[in-house]
Structure formats: C-alpha cells, structure tokens
PDB file of N, CA and C in Angstrom:
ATOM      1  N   UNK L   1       0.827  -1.182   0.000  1.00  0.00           N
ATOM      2  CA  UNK L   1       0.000   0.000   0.000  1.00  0.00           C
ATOM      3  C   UNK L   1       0.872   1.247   0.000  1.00  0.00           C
ATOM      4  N   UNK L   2       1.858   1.530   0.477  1.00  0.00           N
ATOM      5  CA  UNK L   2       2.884   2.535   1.000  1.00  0.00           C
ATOM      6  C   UNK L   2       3.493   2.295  -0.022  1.00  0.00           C
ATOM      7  N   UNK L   3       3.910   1.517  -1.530  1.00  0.00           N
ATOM      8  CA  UNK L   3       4.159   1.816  -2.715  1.00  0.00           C
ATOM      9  C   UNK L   3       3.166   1.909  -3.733  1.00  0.00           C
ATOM     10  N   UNK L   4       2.553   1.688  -3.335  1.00  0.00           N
ATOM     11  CA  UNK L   4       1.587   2.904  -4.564  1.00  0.00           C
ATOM     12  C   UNK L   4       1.703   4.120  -4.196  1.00  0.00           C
ATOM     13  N   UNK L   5       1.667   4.690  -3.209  1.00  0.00           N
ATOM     14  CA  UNK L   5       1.653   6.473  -3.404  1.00  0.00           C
ATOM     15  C   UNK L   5       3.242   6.638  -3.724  1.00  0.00           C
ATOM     16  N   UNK L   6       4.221   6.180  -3.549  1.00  0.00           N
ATOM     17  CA  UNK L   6       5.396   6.708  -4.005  1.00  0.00           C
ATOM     18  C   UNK L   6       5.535   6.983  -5.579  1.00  0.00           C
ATOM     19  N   UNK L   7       4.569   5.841  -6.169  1.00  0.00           N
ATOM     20  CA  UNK L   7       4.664   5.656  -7.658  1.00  0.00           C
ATOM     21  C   UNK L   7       3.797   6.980  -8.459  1.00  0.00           C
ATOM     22  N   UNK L   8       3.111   7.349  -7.872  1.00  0.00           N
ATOM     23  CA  UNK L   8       1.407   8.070  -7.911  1.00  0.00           C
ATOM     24  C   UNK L   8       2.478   9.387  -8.624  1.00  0.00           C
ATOM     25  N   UNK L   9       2.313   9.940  -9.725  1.00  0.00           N
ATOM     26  CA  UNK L   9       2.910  11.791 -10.106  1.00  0.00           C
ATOM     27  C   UNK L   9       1.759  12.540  -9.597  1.00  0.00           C
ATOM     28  N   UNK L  10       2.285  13.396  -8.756  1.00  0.00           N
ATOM     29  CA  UNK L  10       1.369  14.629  -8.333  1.00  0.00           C
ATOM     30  C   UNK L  10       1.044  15.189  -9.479  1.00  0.00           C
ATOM     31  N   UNK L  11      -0.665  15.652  -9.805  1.00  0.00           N
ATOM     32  CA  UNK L  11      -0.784  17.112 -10.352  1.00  0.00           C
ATOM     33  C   UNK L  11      -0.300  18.214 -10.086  1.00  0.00           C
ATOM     34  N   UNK L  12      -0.069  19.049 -11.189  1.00  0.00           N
ATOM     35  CA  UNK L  12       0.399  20.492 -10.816  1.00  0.00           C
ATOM     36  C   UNK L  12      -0.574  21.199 -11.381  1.00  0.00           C
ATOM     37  N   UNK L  13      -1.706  21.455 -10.031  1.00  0.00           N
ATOM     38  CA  UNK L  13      -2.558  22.656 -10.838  1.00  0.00           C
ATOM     39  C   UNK L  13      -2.539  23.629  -9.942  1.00  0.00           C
ATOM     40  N   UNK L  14      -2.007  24.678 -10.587  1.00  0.00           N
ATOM     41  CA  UNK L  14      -2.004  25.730 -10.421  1.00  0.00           C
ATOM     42  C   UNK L  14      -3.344  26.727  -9.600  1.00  0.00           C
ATOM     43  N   UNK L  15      -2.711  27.761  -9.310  1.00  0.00           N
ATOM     44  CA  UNK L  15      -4.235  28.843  -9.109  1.00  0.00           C
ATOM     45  C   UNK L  15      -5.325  28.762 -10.342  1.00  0.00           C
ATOM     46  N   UNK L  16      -6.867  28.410 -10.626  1.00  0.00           N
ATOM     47  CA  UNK L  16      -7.153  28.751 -11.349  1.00  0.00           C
ATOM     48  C   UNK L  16      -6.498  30.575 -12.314  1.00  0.00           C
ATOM     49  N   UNK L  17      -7.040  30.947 -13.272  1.00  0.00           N
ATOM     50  CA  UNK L  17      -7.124  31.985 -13.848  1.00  0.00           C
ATOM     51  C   UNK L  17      -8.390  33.013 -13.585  1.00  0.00           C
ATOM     52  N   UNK L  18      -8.009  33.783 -12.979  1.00  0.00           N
ATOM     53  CA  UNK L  18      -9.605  34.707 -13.009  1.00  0.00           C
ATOM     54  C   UNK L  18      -9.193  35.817 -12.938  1.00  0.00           C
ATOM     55  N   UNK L  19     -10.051  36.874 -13.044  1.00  0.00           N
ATOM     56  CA  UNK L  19     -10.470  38.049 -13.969  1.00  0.00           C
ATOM     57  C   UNK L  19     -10.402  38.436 -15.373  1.00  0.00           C
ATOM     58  N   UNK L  20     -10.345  39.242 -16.043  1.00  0.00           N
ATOM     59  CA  UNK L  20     -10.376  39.711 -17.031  1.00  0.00           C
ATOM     60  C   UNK L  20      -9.044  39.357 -18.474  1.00  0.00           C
ATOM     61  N   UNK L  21      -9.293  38.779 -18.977  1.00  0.00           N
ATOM     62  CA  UNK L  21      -7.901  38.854 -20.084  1.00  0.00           C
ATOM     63  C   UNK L  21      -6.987  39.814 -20.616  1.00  0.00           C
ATOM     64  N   UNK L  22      -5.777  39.630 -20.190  1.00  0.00           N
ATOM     65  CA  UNK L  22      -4.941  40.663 -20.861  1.00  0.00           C
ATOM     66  C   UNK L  22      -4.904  40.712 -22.169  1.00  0.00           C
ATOM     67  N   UNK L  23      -4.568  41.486 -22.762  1.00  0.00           N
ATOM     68  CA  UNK L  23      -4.457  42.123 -24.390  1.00  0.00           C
ATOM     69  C   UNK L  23      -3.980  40.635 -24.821  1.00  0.00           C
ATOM     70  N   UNK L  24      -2.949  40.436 -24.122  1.00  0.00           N
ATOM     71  CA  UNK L  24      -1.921  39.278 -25.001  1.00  0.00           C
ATOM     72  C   UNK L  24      -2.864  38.233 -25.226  1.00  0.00           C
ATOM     73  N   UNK L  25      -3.729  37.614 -24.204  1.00  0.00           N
ATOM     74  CA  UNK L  25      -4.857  36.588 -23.873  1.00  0.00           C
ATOM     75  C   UNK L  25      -5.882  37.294 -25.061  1.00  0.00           C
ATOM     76  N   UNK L  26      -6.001  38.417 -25.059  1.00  0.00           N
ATOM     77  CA  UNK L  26      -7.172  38.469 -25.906  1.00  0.00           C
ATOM     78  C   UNK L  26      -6.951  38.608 -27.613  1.00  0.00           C
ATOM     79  N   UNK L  27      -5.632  38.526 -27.613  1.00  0.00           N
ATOM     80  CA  UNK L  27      -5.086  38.658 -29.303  1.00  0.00           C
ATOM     81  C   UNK L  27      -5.108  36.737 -29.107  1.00  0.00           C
ATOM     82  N   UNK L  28      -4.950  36.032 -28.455  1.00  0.00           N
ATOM     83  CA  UNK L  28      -4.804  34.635 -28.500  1.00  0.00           C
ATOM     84  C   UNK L  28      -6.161  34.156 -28.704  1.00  0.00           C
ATOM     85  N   UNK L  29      -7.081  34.345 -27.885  1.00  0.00           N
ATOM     86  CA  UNK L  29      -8.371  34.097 -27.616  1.00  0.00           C
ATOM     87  C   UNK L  29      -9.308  34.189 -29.296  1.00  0.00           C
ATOM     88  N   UNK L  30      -8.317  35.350 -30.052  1.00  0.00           N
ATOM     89  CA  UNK L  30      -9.435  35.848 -31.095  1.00  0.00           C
ATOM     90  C   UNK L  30      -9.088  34.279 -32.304  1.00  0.00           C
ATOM     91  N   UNK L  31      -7.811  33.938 -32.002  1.00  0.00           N
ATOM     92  CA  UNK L  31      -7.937  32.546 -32.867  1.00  0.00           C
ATOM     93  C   UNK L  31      -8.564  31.602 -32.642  1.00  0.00           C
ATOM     94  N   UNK L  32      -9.043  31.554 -30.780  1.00  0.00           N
ATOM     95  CA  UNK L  32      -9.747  30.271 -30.428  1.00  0.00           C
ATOM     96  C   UNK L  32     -11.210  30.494 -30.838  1.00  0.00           C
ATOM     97  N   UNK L  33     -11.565  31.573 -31.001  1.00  0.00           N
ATOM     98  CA  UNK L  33     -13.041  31.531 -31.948  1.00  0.00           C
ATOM     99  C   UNK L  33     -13.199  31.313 -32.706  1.00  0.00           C
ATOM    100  N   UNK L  34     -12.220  31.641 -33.789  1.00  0.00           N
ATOM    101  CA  UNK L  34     -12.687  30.348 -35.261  1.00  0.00           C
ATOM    102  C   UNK L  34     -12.516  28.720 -34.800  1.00  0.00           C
ATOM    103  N   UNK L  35     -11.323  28.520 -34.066  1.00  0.00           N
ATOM    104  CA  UNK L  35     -11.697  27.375 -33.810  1.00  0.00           C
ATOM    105  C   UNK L  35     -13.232  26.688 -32.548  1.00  0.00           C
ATOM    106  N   UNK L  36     -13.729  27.665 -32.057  1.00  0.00           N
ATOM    107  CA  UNK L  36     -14.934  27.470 -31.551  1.00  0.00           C
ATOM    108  C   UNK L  36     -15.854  27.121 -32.843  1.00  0.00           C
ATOM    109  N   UNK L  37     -15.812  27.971 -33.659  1.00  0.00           N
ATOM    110  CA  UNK L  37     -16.835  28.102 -34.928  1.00  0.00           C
ATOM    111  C   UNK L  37     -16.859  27.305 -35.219  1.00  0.00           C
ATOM    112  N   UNK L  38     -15.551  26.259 -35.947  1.00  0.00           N
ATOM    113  CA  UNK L  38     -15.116  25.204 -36.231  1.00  0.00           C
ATOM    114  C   UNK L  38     -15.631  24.114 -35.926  1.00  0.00           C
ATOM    115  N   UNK L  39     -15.854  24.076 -34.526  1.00  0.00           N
ATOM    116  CA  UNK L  39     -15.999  22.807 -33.833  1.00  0.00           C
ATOM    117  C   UNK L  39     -17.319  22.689 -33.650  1.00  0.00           C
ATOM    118  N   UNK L  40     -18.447  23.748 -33.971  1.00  0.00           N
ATOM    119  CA  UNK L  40     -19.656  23.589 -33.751  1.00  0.00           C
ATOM    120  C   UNK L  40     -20.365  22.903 -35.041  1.00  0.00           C
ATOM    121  N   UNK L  41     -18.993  23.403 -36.056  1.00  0.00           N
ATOM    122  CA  UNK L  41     -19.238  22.892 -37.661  1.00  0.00           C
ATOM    123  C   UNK L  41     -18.813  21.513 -37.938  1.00  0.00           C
ATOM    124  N   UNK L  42     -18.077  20.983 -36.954  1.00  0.00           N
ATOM    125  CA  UNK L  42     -17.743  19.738 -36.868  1.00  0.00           C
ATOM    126  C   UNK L  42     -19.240  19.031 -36.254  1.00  0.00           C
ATOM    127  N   UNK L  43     -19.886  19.220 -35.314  1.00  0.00           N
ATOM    128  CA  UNK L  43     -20.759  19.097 -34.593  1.00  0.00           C
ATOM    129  C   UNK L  43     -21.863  18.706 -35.488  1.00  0.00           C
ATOM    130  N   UNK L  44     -22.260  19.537 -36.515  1.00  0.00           N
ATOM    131  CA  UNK L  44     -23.333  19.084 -37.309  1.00  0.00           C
ATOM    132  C   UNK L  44     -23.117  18.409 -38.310  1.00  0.00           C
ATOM    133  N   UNK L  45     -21.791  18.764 -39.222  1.00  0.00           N
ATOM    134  CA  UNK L  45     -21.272  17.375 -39.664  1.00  0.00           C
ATOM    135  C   UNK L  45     -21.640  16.049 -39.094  1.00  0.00           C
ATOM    136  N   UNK L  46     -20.859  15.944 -38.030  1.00  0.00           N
ATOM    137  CA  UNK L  46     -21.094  14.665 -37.581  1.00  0.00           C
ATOM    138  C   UNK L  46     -22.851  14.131 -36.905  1.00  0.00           C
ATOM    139  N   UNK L  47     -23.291  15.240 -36.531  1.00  0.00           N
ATOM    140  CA  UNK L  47     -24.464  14.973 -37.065  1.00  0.00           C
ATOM    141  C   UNK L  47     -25.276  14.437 -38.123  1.00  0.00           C
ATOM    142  N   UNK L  48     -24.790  14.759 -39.479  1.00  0.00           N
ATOM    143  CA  UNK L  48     -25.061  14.571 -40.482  1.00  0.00           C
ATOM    144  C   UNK L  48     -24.743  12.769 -40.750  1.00  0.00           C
ATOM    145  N   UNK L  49     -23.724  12.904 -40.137  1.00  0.00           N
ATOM    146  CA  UNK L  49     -22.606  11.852 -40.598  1.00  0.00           C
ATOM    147  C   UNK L  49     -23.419  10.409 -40.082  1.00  0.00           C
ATOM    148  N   UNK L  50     -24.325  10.807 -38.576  1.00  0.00           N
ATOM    149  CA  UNK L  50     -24.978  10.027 -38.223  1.00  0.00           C
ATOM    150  C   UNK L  50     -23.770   8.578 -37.322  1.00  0.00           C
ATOM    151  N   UNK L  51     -23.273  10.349 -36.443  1.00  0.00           N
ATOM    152  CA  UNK L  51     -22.648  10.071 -35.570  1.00  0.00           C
ATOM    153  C   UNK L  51     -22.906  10.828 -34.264  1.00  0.00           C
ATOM    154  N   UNK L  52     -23.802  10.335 -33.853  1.00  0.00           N
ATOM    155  CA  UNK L  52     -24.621  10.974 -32.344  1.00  0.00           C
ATOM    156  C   UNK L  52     -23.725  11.536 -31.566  1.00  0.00           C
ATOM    157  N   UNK L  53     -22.977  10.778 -30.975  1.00  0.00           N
ATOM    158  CA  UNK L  53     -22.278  10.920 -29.561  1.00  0.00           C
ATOM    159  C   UNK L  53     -20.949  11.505 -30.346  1.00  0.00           C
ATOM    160  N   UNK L  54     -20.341  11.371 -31.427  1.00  0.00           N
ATOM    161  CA  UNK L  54     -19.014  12.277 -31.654  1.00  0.00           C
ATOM    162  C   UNK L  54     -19.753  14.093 -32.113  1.00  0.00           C
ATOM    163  N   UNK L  55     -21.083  13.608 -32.458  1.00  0.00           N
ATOM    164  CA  UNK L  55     -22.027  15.177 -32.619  1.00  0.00           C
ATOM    165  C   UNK L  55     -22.127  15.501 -30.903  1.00  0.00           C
ATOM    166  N   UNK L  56     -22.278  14.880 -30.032  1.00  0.00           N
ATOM    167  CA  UNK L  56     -22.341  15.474 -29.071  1.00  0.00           C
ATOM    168  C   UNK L  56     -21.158  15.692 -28.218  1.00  0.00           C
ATOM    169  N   UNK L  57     -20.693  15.422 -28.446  1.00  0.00           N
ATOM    170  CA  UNK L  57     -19.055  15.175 -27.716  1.00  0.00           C
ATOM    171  C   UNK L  57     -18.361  16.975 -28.224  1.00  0.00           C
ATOM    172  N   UNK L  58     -18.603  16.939 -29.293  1.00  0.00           N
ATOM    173  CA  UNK L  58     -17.725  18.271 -29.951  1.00  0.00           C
ATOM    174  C   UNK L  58     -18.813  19.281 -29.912  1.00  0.00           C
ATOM    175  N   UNK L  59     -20.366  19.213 -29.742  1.00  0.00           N
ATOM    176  CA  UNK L  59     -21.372  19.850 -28.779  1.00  0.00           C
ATOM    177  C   UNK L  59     -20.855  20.583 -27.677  1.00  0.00           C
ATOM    178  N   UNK L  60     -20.017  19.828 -26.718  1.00  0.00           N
ATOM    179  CA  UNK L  60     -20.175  19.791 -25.667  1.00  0.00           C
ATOM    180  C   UNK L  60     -19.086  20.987 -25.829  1.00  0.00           C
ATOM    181  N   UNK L  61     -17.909  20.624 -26.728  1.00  0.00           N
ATOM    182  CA  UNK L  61     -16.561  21.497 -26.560  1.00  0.00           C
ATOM    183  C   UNK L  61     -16.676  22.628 -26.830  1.00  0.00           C
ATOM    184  N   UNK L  62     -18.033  23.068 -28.477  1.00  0.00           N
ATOM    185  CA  UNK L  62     -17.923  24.598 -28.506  1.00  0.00           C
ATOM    186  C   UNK L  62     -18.842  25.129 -27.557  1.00  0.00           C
ATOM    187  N   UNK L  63     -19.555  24.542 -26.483  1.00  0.00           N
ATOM    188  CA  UNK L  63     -20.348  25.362 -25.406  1.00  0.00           C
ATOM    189  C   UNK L  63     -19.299  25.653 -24.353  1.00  0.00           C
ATOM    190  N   UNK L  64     -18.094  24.718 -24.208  1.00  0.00           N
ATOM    191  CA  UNK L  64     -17.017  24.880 -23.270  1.00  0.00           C
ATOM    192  C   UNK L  64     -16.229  26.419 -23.865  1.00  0.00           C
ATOM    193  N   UNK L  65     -16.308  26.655 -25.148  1.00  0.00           N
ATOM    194  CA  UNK L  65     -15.673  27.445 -25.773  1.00  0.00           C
ATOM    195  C   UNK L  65     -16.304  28.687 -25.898  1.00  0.00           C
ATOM    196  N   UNK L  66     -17.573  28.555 -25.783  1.00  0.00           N
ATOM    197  CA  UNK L  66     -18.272  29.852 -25.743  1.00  0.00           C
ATOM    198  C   UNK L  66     -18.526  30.510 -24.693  1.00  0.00           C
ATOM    199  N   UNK L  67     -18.390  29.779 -23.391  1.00  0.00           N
ATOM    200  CA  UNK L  67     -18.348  30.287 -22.336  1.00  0.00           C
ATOM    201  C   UNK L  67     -17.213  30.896 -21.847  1.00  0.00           C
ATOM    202  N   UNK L  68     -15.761  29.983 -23.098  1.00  0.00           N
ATOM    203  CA  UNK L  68     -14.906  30.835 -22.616  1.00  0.00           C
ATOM    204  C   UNK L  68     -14.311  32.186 -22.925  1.00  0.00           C
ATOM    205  N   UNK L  69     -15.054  32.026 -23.755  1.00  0.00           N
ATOM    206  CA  UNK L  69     -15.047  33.389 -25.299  1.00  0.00           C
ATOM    207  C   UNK L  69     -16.430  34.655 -24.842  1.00  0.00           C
ATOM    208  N   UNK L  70     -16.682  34.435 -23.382  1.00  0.00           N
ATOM    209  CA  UNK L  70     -18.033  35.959 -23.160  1.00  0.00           C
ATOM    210  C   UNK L  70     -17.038  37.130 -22.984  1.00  0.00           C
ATOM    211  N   UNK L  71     -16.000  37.256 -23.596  1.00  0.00           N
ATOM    212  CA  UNK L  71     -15.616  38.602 -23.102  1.00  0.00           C
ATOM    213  C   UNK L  71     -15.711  38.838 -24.620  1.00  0.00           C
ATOM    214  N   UNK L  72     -15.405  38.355 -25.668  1.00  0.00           N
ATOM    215  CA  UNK L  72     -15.270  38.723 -27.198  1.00  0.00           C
ATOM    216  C   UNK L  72     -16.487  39.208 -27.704  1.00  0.00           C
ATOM    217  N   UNK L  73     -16.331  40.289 -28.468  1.00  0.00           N
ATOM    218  CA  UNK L  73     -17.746  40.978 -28.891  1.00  0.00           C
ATOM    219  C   UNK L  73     -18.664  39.780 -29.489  1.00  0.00           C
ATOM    220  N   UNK L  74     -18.065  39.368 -30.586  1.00  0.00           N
ATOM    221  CA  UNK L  74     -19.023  38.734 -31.351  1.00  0.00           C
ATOM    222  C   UNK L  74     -19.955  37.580 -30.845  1.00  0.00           C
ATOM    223  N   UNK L  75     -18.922  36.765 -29.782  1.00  0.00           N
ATOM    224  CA  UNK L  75     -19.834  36.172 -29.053  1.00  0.00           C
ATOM    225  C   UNK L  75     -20.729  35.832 -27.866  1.00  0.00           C
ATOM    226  N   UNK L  76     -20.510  37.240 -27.472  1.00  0.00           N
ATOM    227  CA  UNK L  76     -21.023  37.903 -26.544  1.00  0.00           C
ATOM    228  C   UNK L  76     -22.479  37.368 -26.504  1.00  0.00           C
ATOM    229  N   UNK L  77     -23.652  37.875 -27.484  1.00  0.00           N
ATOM    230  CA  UNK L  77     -24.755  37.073 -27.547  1.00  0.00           C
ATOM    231  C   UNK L  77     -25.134  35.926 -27.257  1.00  0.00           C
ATOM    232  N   UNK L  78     -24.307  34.931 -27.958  1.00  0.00           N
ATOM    233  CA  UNK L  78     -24.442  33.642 -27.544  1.00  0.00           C
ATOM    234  C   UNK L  78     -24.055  33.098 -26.263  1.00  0.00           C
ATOM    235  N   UNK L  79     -23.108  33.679 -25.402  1.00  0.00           N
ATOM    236  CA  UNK L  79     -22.511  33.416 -24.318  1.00  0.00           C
ATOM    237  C   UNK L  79     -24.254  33.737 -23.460  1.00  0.00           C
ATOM    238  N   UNK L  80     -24.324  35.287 -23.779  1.00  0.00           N
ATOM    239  CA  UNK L  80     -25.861  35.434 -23.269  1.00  0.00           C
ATOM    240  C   UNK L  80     -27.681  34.748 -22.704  1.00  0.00           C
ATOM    241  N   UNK L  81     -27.156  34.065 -23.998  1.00  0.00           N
ATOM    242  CA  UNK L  81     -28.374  33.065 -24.996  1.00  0.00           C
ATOM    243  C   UNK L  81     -28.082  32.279 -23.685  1.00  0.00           C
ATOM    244  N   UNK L  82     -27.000  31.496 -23.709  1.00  0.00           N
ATOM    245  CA  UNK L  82     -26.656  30.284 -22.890  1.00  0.00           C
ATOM    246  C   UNK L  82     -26.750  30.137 -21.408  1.00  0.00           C
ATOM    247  N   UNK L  83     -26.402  31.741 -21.164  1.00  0.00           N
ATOM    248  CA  UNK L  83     -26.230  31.873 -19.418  1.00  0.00           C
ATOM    249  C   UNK L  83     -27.365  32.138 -18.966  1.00  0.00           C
ATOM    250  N   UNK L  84     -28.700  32.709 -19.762  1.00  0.00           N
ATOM    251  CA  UNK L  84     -29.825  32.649 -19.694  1.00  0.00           C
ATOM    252  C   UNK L  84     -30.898  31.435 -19.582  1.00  0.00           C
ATOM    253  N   UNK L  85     -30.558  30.347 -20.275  1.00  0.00           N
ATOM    254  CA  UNK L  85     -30.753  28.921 -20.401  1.00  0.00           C
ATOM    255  C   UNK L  85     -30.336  28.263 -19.007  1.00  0.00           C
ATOM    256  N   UNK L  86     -31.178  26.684 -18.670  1.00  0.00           N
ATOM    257  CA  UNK L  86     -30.405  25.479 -17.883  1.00  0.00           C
ATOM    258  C   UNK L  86     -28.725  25.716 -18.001  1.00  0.00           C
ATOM    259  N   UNK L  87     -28.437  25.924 -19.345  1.00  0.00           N
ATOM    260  CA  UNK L  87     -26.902  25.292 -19.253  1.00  0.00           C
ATOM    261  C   UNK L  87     -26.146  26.921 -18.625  1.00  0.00           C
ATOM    262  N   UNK L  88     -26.594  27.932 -17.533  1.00  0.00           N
ATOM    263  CA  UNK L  88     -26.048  28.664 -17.216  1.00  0.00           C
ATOM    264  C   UNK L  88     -25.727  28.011 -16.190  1.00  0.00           C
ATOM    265  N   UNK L  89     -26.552  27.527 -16.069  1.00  0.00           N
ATOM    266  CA  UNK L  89     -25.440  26.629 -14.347  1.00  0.00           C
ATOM    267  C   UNK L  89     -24.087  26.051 -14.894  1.00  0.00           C
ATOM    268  N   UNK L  90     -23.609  25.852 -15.871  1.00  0.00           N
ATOM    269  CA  UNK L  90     -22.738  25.313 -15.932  1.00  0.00           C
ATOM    270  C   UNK L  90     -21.219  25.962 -14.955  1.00  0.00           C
ATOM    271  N   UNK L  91     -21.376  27.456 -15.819  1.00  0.00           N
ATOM    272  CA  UNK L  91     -19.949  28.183 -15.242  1.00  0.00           C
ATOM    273  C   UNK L  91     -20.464  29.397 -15.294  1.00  0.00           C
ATOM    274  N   UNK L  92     -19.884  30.534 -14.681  1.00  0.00           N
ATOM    275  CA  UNK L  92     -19.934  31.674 -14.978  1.00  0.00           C
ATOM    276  C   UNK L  92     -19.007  31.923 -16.710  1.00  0.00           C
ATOM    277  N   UNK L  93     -18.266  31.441 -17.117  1.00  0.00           N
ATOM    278  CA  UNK L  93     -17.719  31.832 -17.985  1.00  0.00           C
ATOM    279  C   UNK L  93     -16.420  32.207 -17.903  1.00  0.00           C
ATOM    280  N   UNK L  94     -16.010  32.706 -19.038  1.00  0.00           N
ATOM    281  CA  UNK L  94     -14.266  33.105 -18.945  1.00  0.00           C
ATOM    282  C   UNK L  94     -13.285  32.179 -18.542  1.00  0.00           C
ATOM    283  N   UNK L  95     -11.874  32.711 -18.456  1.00  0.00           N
ATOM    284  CA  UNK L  95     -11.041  32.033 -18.576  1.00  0.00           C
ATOM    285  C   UNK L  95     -10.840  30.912 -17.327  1.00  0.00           C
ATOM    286  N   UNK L  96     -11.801  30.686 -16.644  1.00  0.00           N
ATOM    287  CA  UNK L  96     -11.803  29.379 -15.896  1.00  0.00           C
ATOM    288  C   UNK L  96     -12.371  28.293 -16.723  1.00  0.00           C
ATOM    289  N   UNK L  97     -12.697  28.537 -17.521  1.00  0.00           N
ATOM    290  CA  UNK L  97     -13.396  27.280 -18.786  1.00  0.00           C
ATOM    291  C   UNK L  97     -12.662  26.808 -19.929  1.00  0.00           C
ATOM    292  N   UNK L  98     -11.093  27.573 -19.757  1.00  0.00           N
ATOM    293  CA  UNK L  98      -9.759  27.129 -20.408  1.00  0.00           C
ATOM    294  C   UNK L  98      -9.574  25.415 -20.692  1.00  0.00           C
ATOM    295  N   UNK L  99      -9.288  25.510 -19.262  1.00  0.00           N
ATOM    296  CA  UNK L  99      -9.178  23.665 -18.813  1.00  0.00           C
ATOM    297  C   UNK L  99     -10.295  22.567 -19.552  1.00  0.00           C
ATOM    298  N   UNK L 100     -11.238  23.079 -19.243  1.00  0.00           N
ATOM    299  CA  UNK L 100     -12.159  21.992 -19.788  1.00  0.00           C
ATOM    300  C   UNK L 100     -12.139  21.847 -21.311  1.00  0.00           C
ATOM    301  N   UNK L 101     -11.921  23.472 -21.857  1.00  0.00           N
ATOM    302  CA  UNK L 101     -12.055  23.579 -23.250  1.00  0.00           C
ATOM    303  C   UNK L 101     -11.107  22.591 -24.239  1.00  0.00           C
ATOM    304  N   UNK L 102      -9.794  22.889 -23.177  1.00  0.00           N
ATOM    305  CA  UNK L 102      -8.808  21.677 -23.921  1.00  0.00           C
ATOM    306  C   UNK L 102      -8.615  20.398 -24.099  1.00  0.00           C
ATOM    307  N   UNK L 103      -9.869  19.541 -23.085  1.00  0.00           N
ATOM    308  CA  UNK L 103     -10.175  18.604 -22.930  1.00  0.00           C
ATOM    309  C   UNK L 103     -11.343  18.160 -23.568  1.00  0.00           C
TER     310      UNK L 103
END
C-alpha cells in the first residue's frame, strides 16, 4: 500500500485563472473563436454523418468554448443566450473554462 503512493505523479494545478484577459490573452483568444466556430461545424457534420455521440461530444466542446469566449464581442450574444438557459449553471464563464475547453 505505501508503494503505490510513491509511484502516484502529483498534479500540478495551479491557481485557477480569473479576472479579465490581458491584451496578449485576448489577441490569442481571437484565434480560439474560429476554432470554436469550427468545432460547432464539426458538430453538425457529424451529425449529419450520423454520428450521435461524436455530434455530441464536440457539442459539448464549442459550449465549453463559448463560455470561454463571453468577453469577445461577437460572441457575446451567444454566451448570453446560454447563461440565460439550464446550461447557465454550468460556469460563470471566462477564462476558468480554459481547462475543460482543452479537454
């Protein structure tokens, strides 16, 4: 028992991220919205494709992405749409929804 935890690698997680994005974060951020766009376009593809669960799976990632994207004008609305909805319980939004997004 007392060698398994020796074997075990600690996580290193850090402080989450919170408040507001710096410039640098927000010149980065403006590429992760096409790839948000992207992935919602993957989404109905595979919809199409008559692939349920990989349609919902990449579902799941551009809502992770749009929540992380409420500071960006354009998707400001939709971040709206959403936090207004059930799925506002999810997060408040912003860059604490990094992590999940990459996953």
């Amino acid at each position: 028992r007392g060698g398994l935890a020796r074997t075990m690698i600690p996580l290193l997680a850090g402080p989450p991220i919170m408040g507001p994005p710096t410039r640098e974060m927000l010149a980065k951020l403006g590429h992760v919205k096409w790839c948000v766009i992207a992935t919602y376009a993957c989404a109905v593809g595979r919809f199409w494709a008559k692939d349920p669960f990989g349609a919902l799976n990449d579902l799941f990632g551009g809502l992770f992405g749009t929540f992380l994207l409420r500071e960006d004008p354009s998707m400001e609305p939709c971040f709206r749409c959403l936090k207004e909805s059930p799925l506002g319980a999810m997060s408040d939004g912003g860059l604490t929804c990094l992590l999940p997004y990459m996953f």
